[in-house]
Amino acid sequence: MTKSATDNRTLQNRRILISGASVAGPSLAWWLGRHGFRPTVVERAPRLRGGGYAVDFRGAAHLSVLATMGILDRIRERQTHLSATTYVDADGHRVASMPAGIFAGDVEILRGDLGRILYEATRDSTEYLFGDSITGLHQDAGGVHVTFRRAAPQTFDLVIGADGLHSVVRELAFGDRPDPVRDLGLYVSIFGVPDRYGLDHEGLLYSVPGRTAAIFSAPGTDGAVAQFFFTAPDGGRIEYDYHDTTQQQKILAGAFEGVGWQVPDLLGQMPAAADFYFDSVSQVRLDRWSSGRVALIGDAGYAAGPGGNGTGTAVVAAYVLAGELAAASGDYRAAFTRYEHLLRGYVARGQKQALGGRDFLAPATAKKIRQRDRFFRMLPYLPPARSLIRHLSTRTATAIKLPEYPNPASHRA
């Protein structure tokens, strides 16, 4: 992925603030540090987020970036080793199974474990500001003047929003444009529970029309992960406060009222969950990913939704954005243009694939549930099954040829 240095020009715009310490932010910080930039990451949470749902990487593009970062082996050490994901009926009888590669990719890891690996790989070269957030951005020829909720104001050369679907950076720098968030008519909730379900590196899912509940094992812990997908009544939209956990839990409980299987037990554990997550399943679609000295990466700029390779796209995008800034010697206008040109088609493929997620995750009718289950029962018998499964699980993730950039070591300060 890299070649010998051919460009030793002095880097410009070296001091870069990144908002968000999930996946895209620390991945970008790693590459920026390697190329001689000075990254700072600000994160609203007071500490690294633990637990969380599983994320996966699939195909050569994802894995080669992780290998070059030197973290692929560590990720493999912590991977979930998910063996199968099985649909069950109300009595717990297994009705259909998905091959592990479709759900878990080439390597799957809990999001909290991935976050820790990325943090440990970057903490010596990156300044982290936990428990803080950006409140204002003002750009001029001297840089981006940033105000924070807690820290004193600072000026940075560039600011990158890696702060997710509800990005503060996007709101501050792109607020004059129409709302780019497109709901896909689906809602998701995830939280940790004790593993008292006899799981062995597997996931169990139960569906009724418009609703699916699931339990996944969380290897390396004494817990499991509960996951819920559901559609709004009559295909409408649910209004809720993104910061009001109590309201969100009431919405989830109401959506699954009367649903059998393990659902009542899972919902009973919901109030005690320290990692409760609830949100709409949405995409972000913008005509540009940069505005002056500010750019977006990952879900902040182009969230895809489940099945859209979001985590893998984030690490690939970090490699490309940092590489383009280095190749352009910090000329952010040229770098941002190239970054978007190289990635927009790749992102679009992932977003297109994710559009079918609702019919897969929460089929609207009993007939559609039966059709989905029948497909997975038949899949292993379709010739040639192994290559078909591989194609289905990697067709969008592999749809990019990674550019080569000068050896990062040549740009170290």
mmCIF file of C-alpha atoms in Angstrom:
data_model
loop_
_atom_site.group_PDB
_atom_site.id
_atom_site.type_symbol
_atom_site.label_atom_id
_atom_site.label_comp_id
_atom_site.label_asym_id
_atom_site.label_seq_id
_atom_site.Cartn_x
_atom_site.Cartn_y
_atom_site.Cartn_z
ATOM 1 C CA MET A 1 0.000 0.000 0.000
ATOM 2 C CA THR A 2 2.961 2.349 0.428
ATOM 3 C CA LYS A 3 6.015 3.081 -1.660
ATOM 4 C CA SER A 4 9.334 4.834 -1.166
ATOM 5 C CA ALA A 5 9.175 8.524 -0.454
ATOM 6 C CA THR A 6 9.277 10.768 -3.488
ATOM 7 C CA ASP A 7 8.081 13.980 -1.908
ATOM 8 C CA ASN A 8 9.847 15.610 1.043
ATOM 9 C CA ARG A 9 8.114 18.974 0.913
ATOM 10 C CA THR A 10 7.223 20.576 4.215
ATOM 11 C CA LEU A 11 3.717 19.728 5.361
ATOM 12 C CA GLN A 12 1.290 22.586 5.791
ATOM 13 C CA ASN A 13 -1.838 22.691 7.959
ATOM 14 C CA ARG A 14 -0.391 20.167 10.358
ATOM 15 C CA ARG A 15 -2.512 20.829 13.457
ATOM 16 C CA ILE A 16 -5.768 18.949 12.994
ATOM 17 C CA LEU A 17 -8.710 18.579 15.381
ATOM 18 C CA ILE A 18 -10.862 15.462 15.043
ATOM 19 C CA SER A 19 -14.259 15.299 16.736
ATOM 20 C CA GLY A 20 -15.162 11.747 17.758
ATOM 21 C CA ALA A 21 -13.210 8.852 19.284
ATOM 22 C CA SER A 22 -15.151 5.870 17.974
ATOM 23 C CA VAL A 23 -13.612 4.266 14.847
ATOM 24 C CA ALA A 24 -13.143 6.861 12.102
ATOM 25 C CA GLY A 25 -11.571 9.447 14.433
ATOM 26 C CA PRO A 26 -8.780 7.352 15.984
ATOM 27 C CA SER A 27 -8.136 5.612 12.649
ATOM 28 C CA LEU A 28 -7.611 8.994 11.015
ATOM 29 C CA ALA A 29 -5.448 10.130 13.944
ATOM 30 C CA TRP A 30 -3.210 7.077 13.462
ATOM 31 C CA TRP A 31 -2.570 7.836 9.793
ATOM 32 C CA LEU A 32 -2.175 11.572 10.359
ATOM 33 C CA GLY A 33 0.411 10.921 13.057
ATOM 34 C CA ARG A 34 2.321 8.592 10.760
ATOM 35 C CA HIS A 35 2.376 11.247 8.043
ATOM 36 C CA GLY A 36 3.756 13.922 10.370
ATOM 37 C CA PHE A 37 0.568 15.803 11.246
ATOM 38 C CA ARG A 38 -0.396 16.707 14.819
ATOM 39 C CA PRO A 39 -3.849 15.297 15.584
ATOM 40 C CA THR A 40 -6.047 16.092 18.566
ATOM 41 C CA VAL A 41 -9.219 14.078 19.222
ATOM 42 C CA VAL A 42 -12.101 15.507 21.253
ATOM 43 C CA GLU A 43 -14.724 13.084 22.534
ATOM 44 C CA ARG A 44 -17.991 13.921 24.286
ATOM 45 C CA ALA A 45 -17.951 10.762 26.430
ATOM 46 C CA PRO A 46 -15.897 11.021 29.642
ATOM 47 C CA ARG A 47 -13.916 7.875 28.782
ATOM 48 C CA LEU A 48 -13.604 5.177 26.162
ATOM 49 C CA ARG A 49 -16.922 3.504 25.489
ATOM 50 C CA GLY A 50 -16.979 -0.171 26.440
ATOM 51 C CA GLY A 51 -19.157 -3.056 25.324
ATOM 52 C CA GLY A 52 -21.413 -2.305 22.419
ATOM 53 C CA TYR A 53 -22.456 -4.305 19.422
ATOM 54 C CA ALA A 54 -20.200 -6.249 17.083
ATOM 55 C CA VAL A 55 -18.691 -4.663 13.968
ATOM 56 C CA ASP A 56 -16.941 -6.457 11.147
ATOM 57 C CA PHE A 57 -14.362 -6.063 8.420
ATOM 58 C CA ARG A 58 -14.451 -7.927 5.134
ATOM 59 C CA GLY A 59 -12.338 -8.116 2.018
ATOM 60 C CA ALA A 60 -8.818 -7.094 1.056
ATOM 61 C CA ALA A 61 -9.302 -3.322 1.318
ATOM 62 C CA HIS A 62 -10.423 -3.421 4.951
ATOM 63 C CA LEU A 63 -7.905 -6.020 6.063
ATOM 64 C CA SER A 64 -4.897 -4.480 4.306
ATOM 65 C CA VAL A 65 -5.459 -1.112 5.999
ATOM 66 C CA LEU A 66 -5.741 -2.775 9.413
ATOM 67 C CA ALA A 67 -2.632 -4.878 8.727
ATOM 68 C CA THR A 68 -0.600 -1.820 7.743
ATOM 69 C CA MET A 69 -1.725 -0.106 10.934
ATOM 70 C CA GLY A 70 -0.356 -3.095 12.843
ATOM 71 C CA ILE A 71 -3.656 -3.847 14.601
ATOM 72 C CA LEU A 72 -5.116 -6.695 12.556
ATOM 73 C CA ASP A 73 -3.568 -9.379 14.751
ATOM 74 C CA ARG A 74 -4.871 -7.670 17.886
ATOM 75 C CA ILE A 75 -8.336 -7.507 16.374
ATOM 76 C CA ARG A 76 -8.162 -11.199 15.541
ATOM 77 C CA GLU A 77 -7.184 -11.949 19.131
ATOM 78 C CA ARG A 78 -10.388 -10.264 20.303
ATOM 79 C CA GLN A 79 -12.720 -11.349 17.499
ATOM 80 C CA THR A 80 -16.096 -12.855 18.362
ATOM 81 C CA HIS A 81 -15.609 -16.062 16.341
ATOM 82 C CA LEU A 82 -19.321 -16.000 15.573
ATOM 83 C CA SER A 83 -20.128 -19.449 14.189
ATOM 84 C CA ALA A 84 -23.683 -18.939 12.990
ATOM 85 C CA THR A 85 -26.685 -16.672 13.277
ATOM 86 C CA THR A 86 -29.957 -18.549 13.613
ATOM 87 C CA TYR A 87 -33.583 -17.535 13.312
ATOM 88 C CA VAL A 88 -35.888 -19.174 15.819
ATOM 89 C CA ASP A 89 -39.650 -19.414 16.351
ATOM 90 C CA ALA A 90 -41.563 -18.366 19.469
ATOM 91 C CA ASP A 91 -40.669 -21.650 21.181
ATOM 92 C CA GLY A 92 -36.969 -21.300 20.421
ATOM 93 C CA HIS A 93 -36.936 -23.926 17.679
ATOM 94 C CA ARG A 94 -34.382 -23.163 14.974
ATOM 95 C CA VAL A 95 -35.947 -22.436 11.607
ATOM 96 C CA ALA A 96 -33.039 -21.059 9.508
ATOM 97 C CA SER A 97 -29.339 -20.229 9.858
ATOM 98 C CA MET A 98 -27.091 -17.728 8.145
ATOM 99 C CA PRO A 99 -23.456 -18.625 7.413
ATOM 100 C CA ALA A 100 -21.064 -16.760 9.691
ATOM 101 C CA GLY A 101 -19.469 -14.876 6.795
ATOM 102 C CA ILE A 102 -22.674 -13.029 5.940
ATOM 103 C CA PHE A 103 -23.153 -11.568 9.401
ATOM 104 C CA ALA A 104 -19.597 -11.491 10.774
ATOM 105 C CA GLY A 105 -17.445 -10.842 7.698
ATOM 106 C CA ASP A 106 -13.787 -11.922 7.724
ATOM 107 C CA VAL A 107 -13.237 -10.712 11.266
ATOM 108 C CA GLU A 108 -15.774 -9.424 13.788
ATOM 109 C CA ILE A 109 -15.091 -7.624 17.067
ATOM 110 C CA LEU A 110 -17.095 -5.843 19.734
ATOM 111 C CA ARG A 111 -17.087 -2.118 19.123
ATOM 112 C CA GLY A 112 -15.729 -1.396 22.593
ATOM 113 C CA ASP A 113 -12.786 -3.736 22.056
ATOM 114 C CA LEU A 114 -12.020 -2.123 18.709
ATOM 115 C CA GLY A 115 -12.154 1.325 20.264
ATOM 116 C CA ARG A 116 -9.631 0.337 22.909
ATOM 117 C CA ILE A 117 -7.244 -1.150 20.343
ATOM 118 C CA LEU A 118 -7.397 2.042 18.272
ATOM 119 C CA TYR A 119 -6.909 4.245 21.318
ATOM 120 C CA GLU A 120 -3.892 2.273 22.502
ATOM 121 C CA ALA A 121 -2.382 2.489 19.025
ATOM 122 C CA THR A 122 -2.731 6.293 18.931
ATOM 123 C CA ARG A 123 -2.458 7.621 22.471
ATOM 124 C CA ASP A 124 1.296 8.292 22.213
ATOM 125 C CA SER A 125 0.960 10.368 19.035
ATOM 126 C CA THR A 126 -2.443 11.965 19.599
ATOM 127 C CA GLU A 127 -3.801 14.347 22.206
ATOM 128 C CA TYR A 128 -7.183 13.150 23.526
ATOM 129 C CA LEU A 129 -9.731 15.450 25.164
ATOM 130 C CA PHE A 130 -12.387 13.270 26.802
ATOM 131 C CA GLY A 131 -15.562 14.627 28.346
ATOM 132 C CA ASP A 132 -15.685 17.637 26.040
ATOM 133 C CA SER A 133 -17.279 18.730 22.780
ATOM 134 C CA ILE A 134 -17.117 21.476 20.181
ATOM 135 C CA THR A 135 -19.542 24.378 20.592
ATOM 136 C CA GLY A 136 -18.399 26.738 17.847
ATOM 137 C CA LEU A 137 -16.333 26.913 14.648
ATOM 138 C CA HIS A 138 -15.146 30.081 12.938
ATOM 139 C CA GLN A 139 -12.949 29.899 9.847
ATOM 140 C CA ASP A 140 -10.625 32.521 8.434
ATOM 141 C CA ALA A 141 -7.252 32.665 6.708
ATOM 142 C CA GLY A 142 -5.528 31.815 9.998
ATOM 143 C CA GLY A 143 -7.343 28.531 10.546
ATOM 144 C CA VAL A 144 -10.429 27.297 12.384
ATOM 145 C CA HIS A 145 -11.102 28.971 15.707
ATOM 146 C CA VAL A 146 -12.790 26.394 17.927
ATOM 147 C CA THR A 147 -14.702 26.853 21.168
ATOM 148 C CA PHE A 148 -15.364 23.930 23.491
ATOM 149 C CA ARG A 149 -17.900 23.163 26.172
ATOM 150 C CA ARG A 150 -15.131 22.854 28.775
ATOM 151 C CA ALA A 151 -11.655 23.533 27.356
ATOM 152 C CA ALA A 152 -10.314 26.963 26.451
ATOM 153 C CA PRO A 153 -10.696 28.082 22.817
ATOM 154 C CA GLN A 154 -8.009 26.961 20.397
ATOM 155 C CA THR A 155 -7.127 27.486 16.751
ATOM 156 C CA PHE A 156 -6.489 24.521 14.471
ATOM 157 C CA ASP A 157 -5.453 24.378 10.849
ATOM 158 C CA LEU A 158 -8.200 21.892 9.970
ATOM 159 C CA VAL A 159 -11.182 20.258 11.690
ATOM 160 C CA ILE A 160 -12.546 16.817 10.817
ATOM 161 C CA GLY A 161 -15.974 15.682 11.966
ATOM 162 C CA ALA A 162 -15.909 11.997 12.866
ATOM 163 C CA ASP A 163 -18.754 12.376 15.351
ATOM 164 C CA GLY A 164 -21.390 10.112 13.874
ATOM 165 C CA LEU A 165 -24.933 10.385 12.627
ATOM 166 C CA HIS A 166 -25.771 13.354 14.889
ATOM 167 C CA SER A 167 -22.535 15.181 14.080
ATOM 168 C CA VAL A 168 -22.014 18.518 15.846
ATOM 169 C CA VAL A 169 -19.284 19.441 13.359
ATOM 170 C CA ARG A 170 -21.670 18.858 10.455
ATOM 171 C CA GLU A 171 -24.337 20.989 12.105
ATOM 172 C CA LEU A 172 -21.901 23.841 12.736
ATOM 173 C CA ALA A 173 -20.111 23.810 9.370
ATOM 174 C CA PHE A 174 -22.889 22.588 7.051
ATOM 175 C CA GLY A 175 -25.934 23.938 8.871
ATOM 176 C CA ASP A 176 -26.996 26.165 5.989
ATOM 177 C CA ARG A 177 -27.834 23.109 3.849
ATOM 178 C CA PRO A 178 -30.947 20.911 3.942
ATOM 179 C CA ASP A 179 -30.941 18.187 6.588
ATOM 180 C CA PRO A 180 -28.850 15.383 5.066
ATOM 181 C CA VAL A 181 -30.152 12.632 7.383
ATOM 182 C CA ARG A 182 -32.493 10.233 5.543
ATOM 183 C CA ASP A 183 -34.389 7.843 7.807
ATOM 184 C CA LEU A 184 -34.777 4.337 6.378
ATOM 185 C CA GLY A 185 -38.005 3.631 8.262
ATOM 186 C CA LEU A 186 -36.305 1.446 10.859
ATOM 187 C CA TYR A 187 -35.217 1.871 14.479
ATOM 188 C CA VAL A 188 -32.539 0.019 16.410
ATOM 189 C CA SER A 189 -31.717 -0.503 20.059
ATOM 190 C CA ILE A 190 -28.713 -2.354 21.516
ATOM 191 C CA PHE A 191 -27.625 -3.009 25.083
ATOM 192 C CA GLY A 192 -25.667 -5.515 27.132
ATOM 193 C CA VAL A 193 -27.333 -8.242 29.200
ATOM 194 C CA PRO A 194 -26.056 -11.181 31.296
ATOM 195 C CA ASP A 195 -25.558 -14.312 29.208
ATOM 196 C CA ARG A 196 -28.079 -16.748 30.638
ATOM 197 C CA TYR A 197 -29.234 -18.027 27.282
ATOM 198 C CA GLY A 198 -26.697 -20.775 26.639
ATOM 199 C CA LEU A 199 -25.043 -18.991 23.726
ATOM 200 C CA ASP A 200 -21.873 -20.446 22.245
ATOM 201 C CA HIS A 201 -20.318 -17.981 19.775
ATOM 202 C CA GLU A 202 -23.689 -17.536 18.109
ATOM 203 C CA GLY A 203 -26.605 -15.230 17.586
ATOM 204 C CA LEU A 204 -30.320 -16.015 17.886
ATOM 205 C CA LEU A 205 -33.000 -13.897 16.222
ATOM 206 C CA TYR A 206 -36.794 -13.931 16.479
ATOM 207 C CA SER A 207 -39.047 -12.007 14.096
ATOM 208 C CA VAL A 208 -42.683 -11.008 14.012
ATOM 209 C CA PRO A 209 -44.008 -8.609 11.349
ATOM 210 C CA GLY A 210 -42.081 -5.355 11.548
ATOM 211 C CA ARG A 211 -40.011 -6.398 14.565
ATOM 212 C CA THR A 212 -36.926 -8.516 15.242
ATOM 213 C CA ALA A 213 -35.263 -9.238 18.575
ATOM 214 C CA ALA A 214 -31.849 -10.855 18.844
ATOM 215 C CA ILE A 215 -29.286 -12.067 21.357
ATOM 216 C CA PHE A 216 -25.609 -12.369 20.452
ATOM 217 C CA SER A 217 -22.810 -13.868 22.492
ATOM 218 C CA ALA A 218 -20.043 -11.528 23.613
ATOM 219 C CA PRO A 219 -16.926 -13.717 23.860
ATOM 220 C CA GLY A 220 -14.393 -12.706 26.470
ATOM 221 C CA THR A 221 -17.119 -11.367 28.748
ATOM 222 C CA ASP A 222 -19.775 -12.886 30.991
ATOM 223 C CA GLY A 223 -22.484 -11.105 29.058
ATOM 224 C CA ALA A 224 -24.383 -11.023 25.815
ATOM 225 C CA VAL A 225 -25.716 -8.307 23.528
ATOM 226 C CA ALA A 226 -29.442 -7.712 23.025
ATOM 227 C CA GLN A 227 -30.424 -6.131 19.746
ATOM 228 C CA PHE A 228 -33.808 -4.915 18.489
ATOM 229 C CA PHE A 229 -34.997 -3.672 15.106
ATOM 230 C CA PHE A 230 -38.490 -2.375 14.437
ATOM 231 C CA THR A 231 -40.462 -0.196 12.064
ATOM 232 C CA ALA A 232 -42.690 2.700 13.052
ATOM 233 C CA PRO A 233 -46.456 2.089 13.096
ATOM 234 C CA ASP A 234 -48.070 2.576 9.680
ATOM 235 C CA GLY A 235 -44.673 3.323 8.175
ATOM 236 C CA GLY A 236 -44.531 6.699 9.897
ATOM 237 C CA ARG A 237 -41.771 8.394 11.860
ATOM 238 C CA ILE A 238 -41.197 8.307 15.595
ATOM 239 C CA GLU A 239 -40.307 11.618 17.193
ATOM 240 C CA TYR A 240 -37.980 11.347 20.179
ATOM 241 C CA ASP A 241 -35.284 13.204 22.090
ATOM 242 C CA TYR A 242 -31.894 11.792 21.128
ATOM 243 C CA HIS A 243 -30.582 12.475 24.652
ATOM 244 C CA ASP A 244 -33.614 11.154 26.606
ATOM 245 C CA THR A 245 -32.860 7.508 27.453
ATOM 246 C CA THR A 246 -36.016 7.059 29.538
ATOM 247 C CA GLN A 247 -38.208 8.138 26.626
ATOM 248 C CA GLN A 248 -36.325 5.860 24.240
ATOM 249 C CA GLN A 249 -36.749 2.859 26.524
ATOM 250 C CA LYS A 250 -40.498 3.497 26.721
ATOM 251 C CA ILE A 251 -40.659 3.590 22.910
ATOM 252 C CA LEU A 252 -38.787 0.294 22.643
ATOM 253 C CA ALA A 253 -40.919 -1.408 25.295
ATOM 254 C CA GLY A 254 -44.087 -0.228 23.560
ATOM 255 C CA ALA A 255 -42.900 -1.426 20.157
ATOM 256 C CA PHE A 256 -42.285 -4.960 21.489
ATOM 257 C CA GLU A 257 -45.247 -5.201 23.837
ATOM 258 C CA GLY A 258 -46.813 -8.647 23.605
ATOM 259 C CA VAL A 259 -43.937 -10.175 21.621
ATOM 260 C CA GLY A 260 -42.898 -13.599 22.898
ATOM 261 C CA TRP A 261 -39.703 -15.667 22.919
ATOM 262 C CA GLN A 262 -37.046 -14.063 25.188
ATOM 263 C CA VAL A 263 -38.267 -10.528 24.555
ATOM 264 C CA PRO A 264 -39.954 -9.895 27.949
ATOM 265 C CA ASP A 265 -36.829 -11.084 29.762
ATOM 266 C CA LEU A 266 -34.549 -8.896 27.645
ATOM 267 C CA LEU A 267 -36.723 -5.833 28.089
ATOM 268 C CA GLY A 268 -36.821 -6.463 31.820
ATOM 269 C CA GLN A 269 -33.055 -6.051 31.929
ATOM 270 C CA MET A 270 -33.082 -2.898 29.821
ATOM 271 C CA PRO A 271 -33.319 -0.306 32.657
ATOM 272 C CA ALA A 272 -30.140 -1.647 34.267
ATOM 273 C CA ALA A 273 -28.079 -1.519 31.074
ATOM 274 C CA ALA A 274 -25.233 0.997 31.302
ATOM 275 C CA ASP A 275 -24.657 0.941 27.532
ATOM 276 C CA PHE A 276 -28.221 1.407 26.257
ATOM 277 C CA TYR A 277 -28.318 2.665 22.673
ATOM 278 C CA PHE A 278 -31.322 3.740 20.615
ATOM 279 C CA ASP A 279 -31.540 5.527 17.287
ATOM 280 C CA SER A 280 -33.145 5.635 13.895
ATOM 281 C CA VAL A 281 -31.523 3.633 11.118
ATOM 282 C CA SER A 282 -30.536 6.430 8.778
ATOM 283 C CA GLN A 283 -28.213 7.483 6.011
ATOM 284 C CA VAL A 284 -26.379 10.768 5.570
ATOM 285 C CA ARG A 285 -26.294 12.153 2.032
ATOM 286 C CA LEU A 286 -24.388 15.360 1.288
ATOM 287 C CA ASP A 287 -23.414 16.914 -2.029
ATOM 288 C CA ARG A 288 -20.008 17.816 -0.526
ATOM 289 C CA TRP A 289 -18.060 16.354 2.375
ATOM 290 C CA SER A 290 -16.037 19.486 3.085
ATOM 291 C CA SER A 291 -16.693 23.142 3.772
ATOM 292 C CA GLY A 292 -13.562 25.261 3.738
ATOM 293 C CA ARG A 293 -11.147 23.926 6.334
ATOM 294 C CA VAL A 294 -13.689 21.468 7.742
ATOM 295 C CA ALA A 295 -14.349 17.963 6.399
ATOM 296 C CA LEU A 296 -16.411 14.956 7.446
ATOM 297 C CA ILE A 297 -15.515 11.288 7.662
ATOM 298 C CA GLY A 298 -17.466 8.122 8.439
ATOM 299 C CA ASP A 299 -21.081 8.297 9.588
ATOM 300 C CA ALA A 300 -20.879 12.070 10.039
ATOM 301 C CA GLY A 301 -20.510 12.503 6.293
ATOM 302 C CA TYR A 302 -22.002 9.384 4.723
ATOM 303 C CA ALA A 303 -23.651 6.980 7.157
ATOM 304 C CA ALA A 304 -24.939 3.935 5.287
ATOM 305 C CA GLY A 305 -26.901 1.920 7.834
ATOM 306 C CA PRO A 306 -26.704 -1.802 8.656
ATOM 307 C CA GLY A 307 -25.107 -3.876 5.937
ATOM 308 C CA GLY A 308 -23.456 -0.881 4.318
ATOM 309 C CA ASN A 309 -19.875 -1.628 5.462
ATOM 310 C CA GLY A 310 -19.787 1.452 7.659
ATOM 311 C CA THR A 311 -16.955 0.398 9.971
ATOM 312 C CA GLY A 312 -14.746 -0.884 7.174
ATOM 313 C CA THR A 313 -15.454 2.228 5.118
ATOM 314 C CA ALA A 314 -14.376 4.377 8.080
ATOM 315 C CA VAL A 315 -10.901 2.810 8.273
ATOM 316 C CA VAL A 316 -10.466 2.929 4.496
ATOM 317 C CA ALA A 317 -11.562 6.575 4.447
ATOM 318 C CA ALA A 318 -9.080 7.412 7.218
ATOM 319 C CA TYR A 319 -6.257 5.924 5.156
ATOM 320 C CA VAL A 320 -7.316 7.878 2.067
ATOM 321 C CA LEU A 321 -7.951 11.235 3.752
ATOM 322 C CA ALA A 322 -4.655 11.243 5.637
ATOM 323 C CA GLY A 323 -2.806 10.000 2.559
ATOM 324 C CA GLU A 324 -4.246 12.746 0.386
ATOM 325 C CA LEU A 325 -3.368 15.434 2.928
ATOM 326 C CA ALA A 326 0.199 14.110 3.009
ATOM 327 C CA ALA A 327 0.451 13.788 -0.782
ATOM 328 C CA ALA A 328 -0.762 17.388 -1.149
ATOM 329 C CA SER A 329 1.640 18.586 1.594
ATOM 330 C CA GLY A 330 -1.346 19.761 3.603
ATOM 331 C CA ASP A 331 -3.073 21.612 0.741
ATOM 332 C CA TYR A 332 -6.491 20.864 2.194
ATOM 333 C CA ARG A 333 -8.489 22.049 -0.816
ATOM 334 C CA ALA A 334 -6.741 19.629 -3.155
ATOM 335 C CA ALA A 335 -6.731 16.848 -0.560
ATOM 336 C CA PHE A 336 -10.429 17.137 0.300
ATOM 337 C CA THR A 337 -11.339 17.123 -3.406
ATOM 338 C CA ARG A 338 -9.278 14.002 -4.077
ATOM 339 C CA TYR A 339 -10.564 12.265 -0.945
ATOM 340 C CA GLU A 340 -14.144 12.742 -2.022
ATOM 341 C CA HIS A 341 -13.439 11.786 -5.634
ATOM 342 C CA LEU A 342 -11.788 8.522 -4.602
ATOM 343 C CA LEU A 343 -14.424 7.469 -2.084
ATOM 344 C CA ARG A 344 -17.797 8.717 -3.269
ATOM 345 C CA GLY A 345 -18.515 5.758 -5.554
ATOM 346 C CA TYR A 346 -17.409 3.298 -2.875
ATOM 347 C CA VAL A 347 -19.648 4.943 -0.298
ATOM 348 C CA ALA A 348 -22.590 4.983 -2.720
ATOM 349 C CA ARG A 349 -22.357 1.214 -3.224
ATOM 350 C CA GLY A 350 -22.513 0.611 0.509
ATOM 351 C CA GLN A 351 -25.468 2.948 0.928
ATOM 352 C CA LYS A 352 -27.329 1.262 -1.921
ATOM 353 C CA GLN A 353 -26.783 -2.148 -0.350
ATOM 354 C CA ALA A 354 -28.040 -0.922 3.035
ATOM 355 C CA LEU A 355 -31.340 0.242 1.533
ATOM 356 C CA GLY A 356 -32.520 -3.367 1.579
ATOM 357 C CA GLY A 357 -31.843 -3.719 5.280
ATOM 358 C CA ARG A 358 -35.413 -3.169 6.469
ATOM 359 C CA ASP A 359 -36.820 -6.146 4.546
ATOM 360 C CA PHE A 360 -34.011 -8.301 5.891
ATOM 361 C CA LEU A 361 -33.905 -7.090 9.500
ATOM 362 C CA ALA A 362 -37.622 -6.524 10.178
ATOM 363 C CA PRO A 363 -39.792 -7.998 7.381
ATOM 364 C CA ALA A 364 -43.187 -6.318 7.236
ATOM 365 C CA THR A 365 -45.369 -9.437 6.997
ATOM 366 C CA ALA A 366 -45.373 -13.064 8.093
ATOM 367 C CA LYS A 367 -45.063 -14.060 4.437
ATOM 368 C CA LYS A 368 -41.888 -12.011 4.037
ATOM 369 C CA ILE A 369 -40.455 -13.556 7.191
ATOM 370 C CA ARG A 370 -41.061 -17.030 5.746
ATOM 371 C CA GLN A 371 -39.472 -16.002 2.442
ATOM 372 C CA ARG A 372 -36.366 -14.705 4.201
ATOM 373 C CA ASP A 373 -36.030 -17.865 6.275
ATOM 374 C CA ARG A 374 -36.530 -20.071 3.219
ATOM 375 C CA PHE A 375 -33.743 -18.242 1.367
ATOM 376 C CA PHE A 376 -31.239 -18.919 4.136
ATOM 377 C CA ARG A 377 -32.301 -22.545 4.438
ATOM 378 C CA MET A 378 -31.674 -23.003 0.719
ATOM 379 C CA LEU A 379 -28.467 -20.955 0.488
ATOM 380 C CA PRO A 380 -26.009 -23.741 1.431
ATOM 381 C CA TYR A 381 -27.442 -25.918 -1.349
ATOM 382 C CA LEU A 382 -27.139 -23.354 -4.136
ATOM 383 C CA PRO A 383 -24.162 -24.213 -6.389
ATOM 384 C CA PRO A 384 -21.483 -23.128 -5.776
ATOM 385 C CA ALA A 385 -22.571 -22.143 -2.270
ATOM 386 C CA ARG A 386 -19.203 -21.071 -0.861
ATOM 387 C CA SER A 387 -18.369 -18.651 -3.668
ATOM 388 C CA LEU A 388 -21.917 -17.277 -3.653
ATOM 389 C CA ILE A 389 -21.770 -16.603 0.076
ATOM 390 C CA ARG A 390 -18.384 -14.936 -0.335
ATOM 391 C CA HIS A 391 -19.722 -12.764 -3.151
ATOM 392 C CA LEU A 392 -22.809 -11.712 -1.187
ATOM 393 C CA SER A 393 -20.774 -10.802 1.875
ATOM 394 C CA THR A 394 -17.952 -8.849 0.199
ATOM 395 C CA ARG A 395 -19.272 -7.456 -3.100
ATOM 396 C CA THR A 396 -19.450 -3.844 -1.938
ATOM 397 C CA ALA A 397 -16.653 -3.929 0.646
ATOM 398 C CA THR A 398 -14.098 -4.918 -1.997
ATOM 399 C CA ALA A 399 -15.270 -2.426 -4.635
ATOM 400 C CA ILE A 400 -12.284 -0.092 -4.289
ATOM 401 C CA LYS A 401 -8.634 -0.070 -5.340
ATOM 402 C CA LEU A 402 -6.623 1.592 -2.615
ATOM 403 C CA PRO A 403 -4.270 4.330 -3.816
ATOM 404 C CA GLU A 404 -0.621 4.230 -2.830
ATOM 405 C CA TYR A 405 0.938 7.074 -0.885
ATOM 406 C CA PRO A 406 4.529 8.016 -0.055
ATOM 407 C CA ASN A 407 6.072 6.093 2.812
ATOM 408 C CA PRO A 408 4.587 7.645 5.971
ATOM 409 C CA ALA A 409 7.965 7.598 7.681
ATOM 410 C CA SER A 410 9.235 10.199 5.227
ATOM 411 C CA HIS A 411 6.858 12.794 6.662
ATOM 412 C CA ARG A 412 7.555 12.399 10.353
ATOM 413 C CA ALA A 413 8.372 15.653 12.084
#
